[in-house]
Structure formats: structure tokens, C-alpha cells
mmCIF file of C-alpha atoms in Angstrom:
data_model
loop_
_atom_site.group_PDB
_atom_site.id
_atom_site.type_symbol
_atom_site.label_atom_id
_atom_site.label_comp_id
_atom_site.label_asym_id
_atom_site.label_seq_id
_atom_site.Cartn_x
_atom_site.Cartn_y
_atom_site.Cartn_z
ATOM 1 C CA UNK A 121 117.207 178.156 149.240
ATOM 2 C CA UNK A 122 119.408 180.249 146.334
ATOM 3 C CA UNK A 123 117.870 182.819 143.745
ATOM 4 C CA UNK A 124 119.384 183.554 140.560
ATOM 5 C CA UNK A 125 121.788 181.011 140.218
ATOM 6 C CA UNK A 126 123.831 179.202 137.325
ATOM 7 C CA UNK A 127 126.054 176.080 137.593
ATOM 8 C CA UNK A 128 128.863 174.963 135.121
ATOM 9 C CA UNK A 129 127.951 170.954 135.714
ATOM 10 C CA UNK A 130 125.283 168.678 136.224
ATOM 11 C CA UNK A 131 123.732 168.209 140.004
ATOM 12 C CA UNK A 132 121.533 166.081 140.997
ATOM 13 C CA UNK A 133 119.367 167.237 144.447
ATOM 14 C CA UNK A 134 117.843 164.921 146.397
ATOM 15 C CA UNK A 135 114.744 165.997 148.492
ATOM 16 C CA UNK A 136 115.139 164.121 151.910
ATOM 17 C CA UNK A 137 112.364 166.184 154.008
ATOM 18 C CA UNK A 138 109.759 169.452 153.085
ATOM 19 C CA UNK A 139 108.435 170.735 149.865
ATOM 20 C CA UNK A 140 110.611 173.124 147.580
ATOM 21 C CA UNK A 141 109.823 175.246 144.666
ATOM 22 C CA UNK A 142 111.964 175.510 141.254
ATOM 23 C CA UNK A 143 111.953 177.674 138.467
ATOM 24 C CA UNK A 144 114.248 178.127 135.954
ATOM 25 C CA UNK A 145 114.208 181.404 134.009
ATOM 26 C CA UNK A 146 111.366 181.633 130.899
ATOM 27 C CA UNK A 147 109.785 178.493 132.661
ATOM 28 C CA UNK A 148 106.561 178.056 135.077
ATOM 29 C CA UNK A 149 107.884 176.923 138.534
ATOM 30 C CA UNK A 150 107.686 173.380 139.758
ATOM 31 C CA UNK A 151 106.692 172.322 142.835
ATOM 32 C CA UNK A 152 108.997 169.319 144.654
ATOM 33 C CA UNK A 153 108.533 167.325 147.515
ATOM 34 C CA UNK A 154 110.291 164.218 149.949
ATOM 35 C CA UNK A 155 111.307 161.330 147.840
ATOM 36 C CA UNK A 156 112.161 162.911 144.996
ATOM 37 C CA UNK A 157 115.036 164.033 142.614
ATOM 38 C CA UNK A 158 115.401 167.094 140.939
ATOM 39 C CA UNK A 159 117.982 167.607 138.120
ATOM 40 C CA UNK A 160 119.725 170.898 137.262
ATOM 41 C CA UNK A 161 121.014 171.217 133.919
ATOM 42 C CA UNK A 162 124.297 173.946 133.637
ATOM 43 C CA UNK A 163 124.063 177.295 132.341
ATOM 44 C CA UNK A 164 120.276 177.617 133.261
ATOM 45 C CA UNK A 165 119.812 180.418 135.693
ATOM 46 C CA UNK A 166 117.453 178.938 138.499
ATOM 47 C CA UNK A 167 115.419 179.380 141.671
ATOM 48 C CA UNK A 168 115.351 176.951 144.541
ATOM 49 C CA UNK A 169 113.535 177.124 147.945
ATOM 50 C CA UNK A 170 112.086 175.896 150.814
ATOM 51 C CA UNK A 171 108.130 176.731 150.582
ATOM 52 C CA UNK A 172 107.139 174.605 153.883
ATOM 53 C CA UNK A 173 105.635 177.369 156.739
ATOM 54 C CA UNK A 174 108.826 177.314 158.949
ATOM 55 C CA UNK A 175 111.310 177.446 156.173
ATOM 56 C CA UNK A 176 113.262 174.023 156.922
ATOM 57 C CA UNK A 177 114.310 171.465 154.998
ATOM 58 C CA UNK A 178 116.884 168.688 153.917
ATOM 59 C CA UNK A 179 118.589 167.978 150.755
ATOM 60 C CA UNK A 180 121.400 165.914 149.694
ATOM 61 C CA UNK A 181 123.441 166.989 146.295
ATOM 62 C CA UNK A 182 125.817 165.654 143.598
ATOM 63 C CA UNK A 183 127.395 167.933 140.890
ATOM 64 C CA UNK A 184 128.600 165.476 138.284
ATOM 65 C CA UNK A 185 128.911 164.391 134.612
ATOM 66 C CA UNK A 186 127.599 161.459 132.986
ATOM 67 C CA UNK A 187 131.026 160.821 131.354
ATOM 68 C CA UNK A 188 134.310 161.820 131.740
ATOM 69 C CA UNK A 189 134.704 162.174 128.213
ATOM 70 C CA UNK A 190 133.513 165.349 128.345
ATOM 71 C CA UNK A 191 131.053 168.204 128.913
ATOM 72 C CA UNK A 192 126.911 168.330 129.375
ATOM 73 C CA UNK A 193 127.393 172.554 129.062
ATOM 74 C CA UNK A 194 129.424 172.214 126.023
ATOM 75 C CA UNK A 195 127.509 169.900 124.377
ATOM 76 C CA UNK A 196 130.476 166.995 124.204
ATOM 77 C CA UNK A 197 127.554 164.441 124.427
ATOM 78 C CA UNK A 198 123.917 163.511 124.977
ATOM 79 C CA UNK A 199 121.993 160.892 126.808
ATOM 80 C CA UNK A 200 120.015 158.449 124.395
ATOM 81 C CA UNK A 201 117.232 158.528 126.902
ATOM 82 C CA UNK A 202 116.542 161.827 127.586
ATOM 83 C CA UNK A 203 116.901 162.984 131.539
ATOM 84 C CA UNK A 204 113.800 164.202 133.468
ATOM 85 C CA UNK A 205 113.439 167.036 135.497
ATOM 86 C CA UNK A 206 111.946 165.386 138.193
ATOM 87 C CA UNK A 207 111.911 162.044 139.066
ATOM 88 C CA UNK A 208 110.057 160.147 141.596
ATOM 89 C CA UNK A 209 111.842 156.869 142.326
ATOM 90 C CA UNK A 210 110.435 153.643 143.824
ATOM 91 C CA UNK A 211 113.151 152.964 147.215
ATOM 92 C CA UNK A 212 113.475 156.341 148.409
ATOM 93 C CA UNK A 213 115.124 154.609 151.874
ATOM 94 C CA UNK A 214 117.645 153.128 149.609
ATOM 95 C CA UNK A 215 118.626 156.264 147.487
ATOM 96 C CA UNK A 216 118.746 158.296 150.639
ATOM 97 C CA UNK A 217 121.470 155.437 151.867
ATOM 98 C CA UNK A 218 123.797 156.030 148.935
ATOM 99 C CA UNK A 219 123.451 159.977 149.060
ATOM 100 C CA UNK A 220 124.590 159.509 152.667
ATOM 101 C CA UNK A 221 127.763 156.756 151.921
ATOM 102 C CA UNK A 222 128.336 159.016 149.520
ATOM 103 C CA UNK A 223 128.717 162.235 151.701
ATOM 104 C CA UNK A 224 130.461 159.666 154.070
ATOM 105 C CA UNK A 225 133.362 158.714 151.921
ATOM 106 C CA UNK A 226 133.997 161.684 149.704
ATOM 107 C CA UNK A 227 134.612 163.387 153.473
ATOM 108 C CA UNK A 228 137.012 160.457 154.271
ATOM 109 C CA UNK A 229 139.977 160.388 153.439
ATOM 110 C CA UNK A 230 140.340 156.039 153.685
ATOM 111 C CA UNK A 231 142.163 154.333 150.945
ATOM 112 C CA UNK A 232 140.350 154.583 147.407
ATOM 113 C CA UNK A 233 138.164 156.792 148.112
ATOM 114 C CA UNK A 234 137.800 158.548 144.625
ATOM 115 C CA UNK A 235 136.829 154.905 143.209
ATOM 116 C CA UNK A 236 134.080 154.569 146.008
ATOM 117 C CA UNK A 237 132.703 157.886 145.315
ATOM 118 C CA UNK A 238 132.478 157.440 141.586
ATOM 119 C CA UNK A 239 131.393 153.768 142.005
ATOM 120 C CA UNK A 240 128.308 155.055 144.917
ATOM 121 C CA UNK A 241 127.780 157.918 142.400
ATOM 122 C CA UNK A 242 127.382 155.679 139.219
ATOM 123 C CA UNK A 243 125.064 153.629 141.382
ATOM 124 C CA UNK A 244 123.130 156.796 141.873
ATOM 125 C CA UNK A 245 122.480 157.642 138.533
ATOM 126 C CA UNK A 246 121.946 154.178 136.995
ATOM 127 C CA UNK A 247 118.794 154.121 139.368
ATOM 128 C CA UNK A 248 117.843 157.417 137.879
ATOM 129 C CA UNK A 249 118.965 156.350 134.171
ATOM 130 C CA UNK A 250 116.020 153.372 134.881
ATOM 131 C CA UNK A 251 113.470 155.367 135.708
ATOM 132 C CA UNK A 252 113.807 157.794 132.710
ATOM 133 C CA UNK A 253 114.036 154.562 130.661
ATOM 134 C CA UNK A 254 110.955 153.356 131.319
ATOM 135 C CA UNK A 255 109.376 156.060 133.950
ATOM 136 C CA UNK A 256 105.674 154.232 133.006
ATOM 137 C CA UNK A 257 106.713 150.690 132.066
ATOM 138 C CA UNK A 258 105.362 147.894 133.111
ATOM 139 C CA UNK A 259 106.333 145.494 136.516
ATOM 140 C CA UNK A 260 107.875 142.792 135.860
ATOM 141 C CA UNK A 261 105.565 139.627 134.983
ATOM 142 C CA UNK A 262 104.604 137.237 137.747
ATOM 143 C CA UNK A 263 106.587 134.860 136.162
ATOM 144 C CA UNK A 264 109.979 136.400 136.099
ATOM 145 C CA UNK A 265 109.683 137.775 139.331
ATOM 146 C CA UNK A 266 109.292 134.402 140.672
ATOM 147 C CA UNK A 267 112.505 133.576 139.235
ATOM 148 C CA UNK A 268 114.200 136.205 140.953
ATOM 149 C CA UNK A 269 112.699 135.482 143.960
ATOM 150 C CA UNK A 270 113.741 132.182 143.376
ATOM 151 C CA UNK A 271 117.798 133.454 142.494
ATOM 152 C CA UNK A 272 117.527 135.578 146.080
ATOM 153 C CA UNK A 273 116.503 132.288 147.871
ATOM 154 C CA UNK A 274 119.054 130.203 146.661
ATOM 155 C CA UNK A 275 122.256 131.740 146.202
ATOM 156 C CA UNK A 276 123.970 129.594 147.904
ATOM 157 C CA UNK A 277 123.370 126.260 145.755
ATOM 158 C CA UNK A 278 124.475 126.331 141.887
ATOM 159 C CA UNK A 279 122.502 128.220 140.031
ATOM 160 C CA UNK A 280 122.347 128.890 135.965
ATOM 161 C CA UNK A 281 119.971 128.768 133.352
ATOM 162 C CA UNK A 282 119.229 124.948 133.702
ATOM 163 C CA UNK A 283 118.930 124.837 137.190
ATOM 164 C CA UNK A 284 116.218 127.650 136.459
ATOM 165 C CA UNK A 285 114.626 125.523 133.646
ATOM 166 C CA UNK A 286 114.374 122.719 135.858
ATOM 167 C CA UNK A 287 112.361 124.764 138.422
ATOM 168 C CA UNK A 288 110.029 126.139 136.374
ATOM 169 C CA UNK A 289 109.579 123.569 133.947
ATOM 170 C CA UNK A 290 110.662 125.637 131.129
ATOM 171 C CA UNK A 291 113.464 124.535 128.396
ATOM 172 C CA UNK A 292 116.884 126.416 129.248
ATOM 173 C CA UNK A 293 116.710 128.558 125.837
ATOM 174 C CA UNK A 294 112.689 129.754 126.714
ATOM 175 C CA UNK A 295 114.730 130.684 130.098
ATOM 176 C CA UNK A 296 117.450 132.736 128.401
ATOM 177 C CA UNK A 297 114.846 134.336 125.636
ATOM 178 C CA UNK A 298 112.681 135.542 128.853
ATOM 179 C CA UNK A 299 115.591 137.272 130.716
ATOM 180 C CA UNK A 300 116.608 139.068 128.080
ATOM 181 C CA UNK A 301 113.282 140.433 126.628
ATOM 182 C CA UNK A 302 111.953 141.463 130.342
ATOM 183 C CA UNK A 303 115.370 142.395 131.731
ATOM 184 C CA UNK A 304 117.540 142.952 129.093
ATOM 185 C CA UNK A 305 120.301 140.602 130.576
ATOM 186 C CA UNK A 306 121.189 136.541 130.901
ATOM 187 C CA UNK A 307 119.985 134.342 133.438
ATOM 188 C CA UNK A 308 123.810 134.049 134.542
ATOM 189 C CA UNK A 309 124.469 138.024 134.479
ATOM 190 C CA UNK A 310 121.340 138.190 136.737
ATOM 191 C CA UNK A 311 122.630 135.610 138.959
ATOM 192 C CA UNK A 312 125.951 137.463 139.841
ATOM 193 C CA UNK A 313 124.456 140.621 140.213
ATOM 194 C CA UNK A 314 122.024 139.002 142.699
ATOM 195 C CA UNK A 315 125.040 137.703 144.874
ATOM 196 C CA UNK A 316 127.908 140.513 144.596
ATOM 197 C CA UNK A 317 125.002 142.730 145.982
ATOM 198 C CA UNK A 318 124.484 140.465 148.911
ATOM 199 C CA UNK A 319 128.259 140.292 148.980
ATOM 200 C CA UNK A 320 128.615 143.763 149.086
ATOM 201 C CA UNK A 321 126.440 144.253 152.171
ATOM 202 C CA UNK A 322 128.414 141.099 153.925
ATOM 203 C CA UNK A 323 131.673 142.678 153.092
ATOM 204 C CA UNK A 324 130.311 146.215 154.035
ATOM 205 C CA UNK A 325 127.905 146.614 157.031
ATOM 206 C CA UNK A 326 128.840 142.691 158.270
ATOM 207 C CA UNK A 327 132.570 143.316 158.014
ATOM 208 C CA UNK A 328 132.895 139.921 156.321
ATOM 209 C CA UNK A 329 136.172 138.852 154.624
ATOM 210 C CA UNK A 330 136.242 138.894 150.942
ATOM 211 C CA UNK A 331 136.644 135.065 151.371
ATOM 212 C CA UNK A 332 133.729 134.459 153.757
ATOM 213 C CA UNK A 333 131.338 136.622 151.558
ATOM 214 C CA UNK A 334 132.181 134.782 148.420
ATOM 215 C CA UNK A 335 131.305 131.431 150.207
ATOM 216 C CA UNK A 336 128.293 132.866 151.941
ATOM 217 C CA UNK A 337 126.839 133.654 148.305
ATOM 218 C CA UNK A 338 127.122 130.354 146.545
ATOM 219 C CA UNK A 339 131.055 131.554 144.847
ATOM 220 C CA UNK A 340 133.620 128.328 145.774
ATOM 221 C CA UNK A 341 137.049 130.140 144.075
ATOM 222 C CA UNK A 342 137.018 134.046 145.998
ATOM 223 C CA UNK A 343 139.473 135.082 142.461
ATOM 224 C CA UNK A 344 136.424 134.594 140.640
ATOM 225 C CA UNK A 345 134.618 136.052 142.704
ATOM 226 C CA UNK A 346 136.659 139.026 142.616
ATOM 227 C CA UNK A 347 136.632 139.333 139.257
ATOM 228 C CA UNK A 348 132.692 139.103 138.643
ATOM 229 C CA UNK A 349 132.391 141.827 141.777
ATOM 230 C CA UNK A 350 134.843 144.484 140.252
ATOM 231 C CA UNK A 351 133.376 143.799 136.789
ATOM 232 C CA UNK A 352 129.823 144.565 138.214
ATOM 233 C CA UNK A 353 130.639 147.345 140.561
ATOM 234 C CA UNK A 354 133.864 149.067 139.323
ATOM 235 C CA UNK A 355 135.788 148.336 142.380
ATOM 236 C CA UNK A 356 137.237 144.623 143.825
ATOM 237 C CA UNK A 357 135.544 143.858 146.801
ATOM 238 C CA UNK A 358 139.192 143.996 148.875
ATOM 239 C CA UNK A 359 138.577 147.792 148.339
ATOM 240 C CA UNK A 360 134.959 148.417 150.311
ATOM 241 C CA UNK A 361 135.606 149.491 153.421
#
């Protein structure tokens, strides 16, 4: 818990266990719990604590900006979609897995660690970035989220826009038009990200070589594979430790 306090950056809190209060000054307080994020704004003097009976509870934060370009206080830039306060996101287990890496590696002191903790962090706030995007939308349709489904099960064989058509019966351009008016992306961009995220998690908690993880997820040349992972994460994957 802290009274009367004023940051010069951004931080995100994460609310891992209890129920918090926060007020910010000439604003009614707001009442937090588990599973949720709470975003500070700089140079906004606030109030933050514990309300459970006994006074514990357990947080995880991250003081950032969204660009390095410049700064939130000064008003260098602006967020088309406007940031909530709160947010309440759908895989709490998962967020509260990056916080932790996160705490993990900017401790460390292992090789490239300031690209893991900007690549984790990014990660972070893209999940909170989708939320504020469309905090109401709509699930995905049946339909496309049998084609993911689909992707997940079969990364391993070749997959692209006609193997997809071919599955579901559909022409390969009704395929691509689909993709990109639920998700915004191409059959093919969807199909990496599905596999350098299982990759990751080989390489990662499985201690795979890059080799063996690019095989494992359906990728027969590991440079290529290298390149689609460090264009989709930030980092090559010879650098997750």
C-alpha cells in the first residue's frame, strides 16, 4: 500500500491475490481485485492499498513506455485506442507467467537480457492493447475458430491458405478475406505465429535446440525459421534461454 504518490512513467500493476483500493486525486476510488490490471498514468497523485481484513496481498509491476520515442508525461505521443484503467483479461494464469519471466530475467544477468525483458514486456502489453481494442467484442465465429483449431493440430504437415481451403471446402481467396476481417491478419501470418509460439515453449521450458524446434513445428530450413521467429517476437530463437 502507498498514499500520496506520483510517478514520472507508465506502470502497469498486476493484482495476483486480495482486493485493493485506488484513487487518484479529484476522482471516486476504485475498487480492484485478483486477475486484474490496473494502469497508472504519470503525474497523477494516487492512493493504493490492500483493503482485504489481514492487510496482505500480491502484486507484480512494470513501469514502462509504450515507445521509446518518447514520453506519456510529456505528451510525445498517444495511443489510438485509448488505455483503460482497469482491465480484466481472459488468461490470468498466463499473464501472471510473463509478470514472473519477467521479474526472472530483468534480475538475471544471462546474455541479452535487455531484449528478453523488452520482448516479455511488449508481450505484456499487446495482451492489454487487445483488450482495450475490443474490451466487448465479439468471440471469434465457430467457423474461424475451427480453423485455428485446425492450424494447432497440424503444424507439423504444410499448411497455407489452400491447404485450409481444401479442409473446409472454401475457395483459397473466401479463406484469406475471412482471416483478415475476423483477425486482422493472413492465413500464412496466422500460421507462423501458431508455430514460433509452440517453438518458443520447445526451445524454452523443453530445452529444445533451435533445430529440433523448427522441425517439431512443421519448419524444414531452421534459417527460415529463424527469421519468421525474430520477426514475430523481436528476438532469434538462439537468444531464449
Amino acid at each position: 500500500s502507498w498514499s500520496n504518490r506520483c510517478i514520472p512513467d507508465l506502470q502497469l500493476i498486476f493484482l495476483i491475490e486480495g482486493n485493493y483500493e485506488y484513487s487518484e486525486e479529484g476522482r471516486a476510488p476504485v475498487n480492484l481485485m485478483a486477475g486484474e490490471v490496473l494502469l497508472i498514468e504519470p503525474g497523477r497523485w494516487h492512493t493504493f492499498r490492500s483493503v482485504d481484513r489481514n492487510g496482505i496481498g500480491w502484486i507484480s509491476g512494470l513501469h514502462f513506455e509504450f515507445t521509446a520515442l518518447g514520453a506519456w508525461a510529456a505528451g510525445d505521443y498517444r495511443l489510438a485506442v485509448a488505455p483503460e484503467r482497469v482491465t480484466r483479461v481472459v488468461d490470468v494464469t498466463y499473464l501472471h507467467e510473463r509478470f514472473k519471466r519477467l521479474a526472472q530475467v530483468y534480475r538475471s544477468y544471462q546474455p541479452y537480457r535487455e531484449l528478453q525483458t523488452s520482448a516479455i514486456a511488449r508481450e505484456i502489453v499487446l495482451i492489454l492493447v487487445g483488450h482495450w481494442r475490443q474490451p466487448s467484442g465479439p468471440d471469434l465465429s465457430p467457423r474461424m475458430q475451427e480453423m485455428i483449431n485446425f492450424i494447432r493440430a497440424n503444424l507439423r504437415e504444410p499448411l497455407n491458405r489452400q491447404a485450409l481451403a481444401k479442409a473446409f471446402r472454401l475457395s483459397p481467396e473466401h479463406i484469406n478475406l475471412l482471416f483478415r476481417q475476423e483477425l486482422g491478419m493472413t492465413p500464412s501470418s496466422v500460421i507462423n505465429r501458431e508455430r514460433v509460439m509452440v517453438a518458443y515453449r520447445l526451445i524454452h521450458e523443453k530445452a529444445h535446440s533451435v533445430k529440433e524446434a523448427a522441425y517439431e513445428v512443421g519448419y524444414s530450413d531452421p534459417f527460415y525459421f529463424s527469421r519468421v521467429f525474430k520477426m514475430i517476437f523481436g528476438i532469434p530463437p538462439s537468444h531464449i534461454v
